[in-house]
Amino acid sequence: MGRTAREKAFRWSAATVAALAVTATMAPLSYATTNDEPAPQRVGSAPKIPQGAVRAADPAAGESLDLSVVLEPRDPAALNRFVAEVSDPKSPNYRRYLGTGEFAKVFGALPQTVEKVRAELEDKGLTVGELGSDGLTLPVRTTVAEASKAFSTEFDGYKLKDGDTGLTNTRAPQFDGTVADDVRGVVGLSTLASYEPRNTGAKSAARKQRTAVTSDGARQSRLTGTTPTMCTSIRDLYASTDGGSQPAYDKQDYWSAKSLASAYNMADQPNVQTGTTIAVYSLENYDLRDINSYQACHGTKVPVSSVRVGSGPQEPADLYTGVGLETALDVETIVGLAPQSKILVYQGENTWDQGTETFRRIVNENRAKVVSVSWGSCELNTPNEVLDAENLIFQQAAAQGQTVVAASGDSGSTGCYVPDYAAPNANQLVTDNPASSPYVLGVGGTTMRTAVTDQTTWNGSGGGVSRRIQLANDGFQNRTGAGYSNACGAGEGKVCRQVPDVSGVGDPATGYPVAFGHDDDGTQYWNIIGGTSGAAPVWAALMAQADQDLACQANGSVGYVHSALYQLPGTAFRDVTTGNNNVTASGNFSGSYQAGTGYDLATGLGSPNGREIVKGLCQAVPASPASTFNALTPARVLDTRYGIGRAGTNPVAANGTVKLKVAGVGGVPATGVTAVVVNVTAVSPTASGFLIAYPSGTTRPSSSNMNWLKGQIVPNLVTVPVGKDGSIDLFNAGGGTTHFIADVSGYYSTEAGGGTYLAKGPARILDTRNAIGVPGKTPVAGKGTVSLQVAGAGGVPASGATAVVLNVTATAPTSTGHLIAYPSGAAQPTASNINWLKGQTRPNMVVLPIGPDGKVNLYNAGTGTVHFIADVFGYFSSAAEGSSFHTAGPSRLLDTRYALGTARNTPITGGTNLVLNINDGHTLANAKAVVLNVTVTAPTSNGFLTVWPDGTTLPNASNLNWTAGQTVANLVTVPVVNGKIDFRPNAGSAHVIADLFGYYL
């Protein structure tokens, strides 16, 4: 089928440099201390010319260059320590990751350093862009002539053996002696393409799909936890002799998603929750029709979207050139194994600079917690400045809790070898980049026929010993595989980085079914593809399964996984003990790396025993810090109408965010705060929408807090974890503008002095319609107050309770109005808790201090009458017998629209119970209560929802009230019994959604 994507994409680097170790424990460089002006210095090494390259015409002086000047972190040693601590299960800082945008503040170059380097570059006539959000990258747009003068180097043109031409610098770039130590390297001085896809091409002739296919009727597996099955028509297509192909069969000639997931114990995840976003690294265009064909066959609906980096790749996807094959393999493998995920394909141009920039964009945006990489370059043929730049990027990913997974290469132990090509260093024992980075999970390849017990090393499995990277030998690689040698010149107490870490199916003889390629008439082709670039997305899917497992959802993503993974017991892996990765066609016959029991340099720790890995990784995640509750008299901290809490009086734009500082505001202390309790109100929305409240500096979740229609005033209490900068984000997920109001009523803190929670109820202590809590059945008059006795009622003790958790409902109002709830004996605040229109029924949870007389006040701020209902859901006490609060998520536990947390994607029928099992076998299994934001949507009639602990009698209490067709939300703090919670609408039917915001232990 013409030149494959592998052949087209791969270009040799013009920088085959000396094998200098790039250590993971690099010490900061020191500045010159003499009074004399230090001499200019060259940064990095001079490139070498690849074998077989011949001089071509010199590049034109005006030819443009895009460069990245990469700066040193302000304290490399501190960065190394931080990454080690957040990845070490034994460290108190384990998985205390940096949020989005925090890396630059903590580890980016100092402002004075940035300006010093910028000044030199500009003084030399270069155009310097804005500092990257990593705080380490200065983009430079220049020409060959300008770069030659600025960096004191010449540029030569070359023609490579495959016919491609490019240019490269002749000497390492030179900097003034006062700034040279602040620069790690300059990427982009060579324009020769740098990376190749790590697949082996099609196993045989592609098969034509002559008619459109659909799934065999199985339910769509988006958010269900179910692994999809390949449709019968494509299975039959593989078994046919269409186009002269030999018949191919599942488990013998290829592994379908269902079969592979079953073999690897990854199928039908029992505790799957919200879909994790996976970034796919791509240096090519792809055809979305391929992905759609695969999804149509498998009945999946995984969202797949592209992010262009710079101008992105230019050559179109094409069956005959192979462009798009790698991306189709990566995306479709993930779709089949993690159908609950979301996929972002980051597409960059295949050059050293843009390839590196694509990694940087993925990490800086931090939208994906798992990154799948199937492109690489031989370590010896990769410029030092590229390795250095990538290493910093991957350190940042580790610091942010992103799991980066990469193919280890398809040339076995001789990573520079390319079939039918006189490649430089082809017979050398060398590893592949970026799998050789210690911050990347390198994935090798196996051959597997019929069953996981029939598994051996695929000899193309990239592996061996890094020539450049050293690690402390008391870290995760505290062992050496058979055939290990000190190839990197590691000193005392260190060891060379070894690859791979793990493995998966890589042999093209037992490869992956992939929809790829179209004829002009739109005919779809199906292929069987092998390579470690099939194994890498398998492990990316497994890491996504871990991240979206209920056990990990409670406390965060698995992130930089190496230390925890290497500490798992052997039962977590399918050990591969036979074969080796010696590709003798390379000219190397050493056979150095034999598979054996335990870790080896052919298949690493082995292929996955999926559920055991998920269980081990999630149980290694510690609970978030314990904190206690401090109630406040409600105080307004945000009102966008009047410039309170945010500059200006404009409403929040559609898809706009208010970054609200809460630490040190409204009675909340400046330090020690883990979460705040805030009543948020949407006012004057110009279109329907909903609110997402989440900790500042973290990835925006898919959870929601309240929903509104155009023109409505809608409040809801929210408990939100606080970001590291003391702020929370309020996102307007609507199509129009809206104003936000926020009244803080309490906070959780790790400092001493707060109250612990005791779960009670639900129990009704007030209903003015039925003389509960009041002497008669008269509604509350306009501007009237109910003084409600809380102490001694509904399970709240007569003394010792400091605050109460109430669900308050306003019903049958005769005019527009709002509720103000506050402790008895305190001045009435201006903050509101519930807003209603005439005739509406509105609930909202309130958490408020109890007055000295054991009472709270409920004030009707409307002019007409209204009935109030109040249900107790627990209380806080200064005594130690209660439970401490732990932040979580936000993460979605239940969504009946998509069979999330339940067996079917059908609404709950009125009068029937839905039981949500949150027993994750870990943290939530021991929860005394959970804090949920519960949303009801598409109800078929008026009604209300009751949420209560499983195994107890249905209480006379409600949490949400609605009219037919309405979407409503409310915060619920509910006790947990036997790890289960019950949901019951009283009438009609309705879909129910529940998002976790915290739990009590």
Short mmCIF file of C-alpha atoms in Angstrom, two decimals, residues 205-211 233-234 237-238 240 242-243 245 319-320 517 519 521 523-527:
data_model
loop_
_atom_site.label_atom_id
_atom_site.label_comp_id
_atom_site.label_asym_id
_atom_site.label_seq_id
_atom_site.Cartn_x
_atom_site.Cartn_y
_atom_site.Cartn_z
CA ALA A 205 -3.75 -6.67 2.79
CA ALA A 206 -6.47 -4.44 4.20
CA ARG A 207 -10.03 -5.76 4.16
CA LYS A 208 -12.83 -3.78 2.53
CA GLN A 209 -15.94 -3.00 4.52
CA ARG A 210 -18.43 -2.87 1.66
CA THR A 211 -21.51 -1.80 3.63
CA SER A 233 -20.08 -8.30 10.34
CA ILE A 234 -16.47 -7.15 10.92
CA LEU A 237 -14.91 -9.79 7.39
CA TYR A 238 -11.67 -10.75 9.10
CA SER A 240 -13.12 -14.01 4.97
CA ASP A 242 -11.75 -10.64 0.89
CA GLY A 243 -9.12 -9.00 -1.32
CA SER A 245 -6.32 -11.94 2.44
CA LEU A 319 -4.66 4.88 3.03
CA TYR A 320 -1.77 4.64 0.58
CA GLY A 517 -8.27 4.03 5.26
CA ASP A 519 -11.23 4.62 -1.11
CA ASP A 521 -15.97 6.13 -2.88
CA THR A 523 -15.25 2.38 1.33
CA GLN A 524 -13.83 1.64 4.79
CA TYR A 525 -10.78 -0.64 5.19
CA TRP A 526 -9.92 -2.78 8.21
CA ASN A 527 -6.38 -3.84 9.10
#
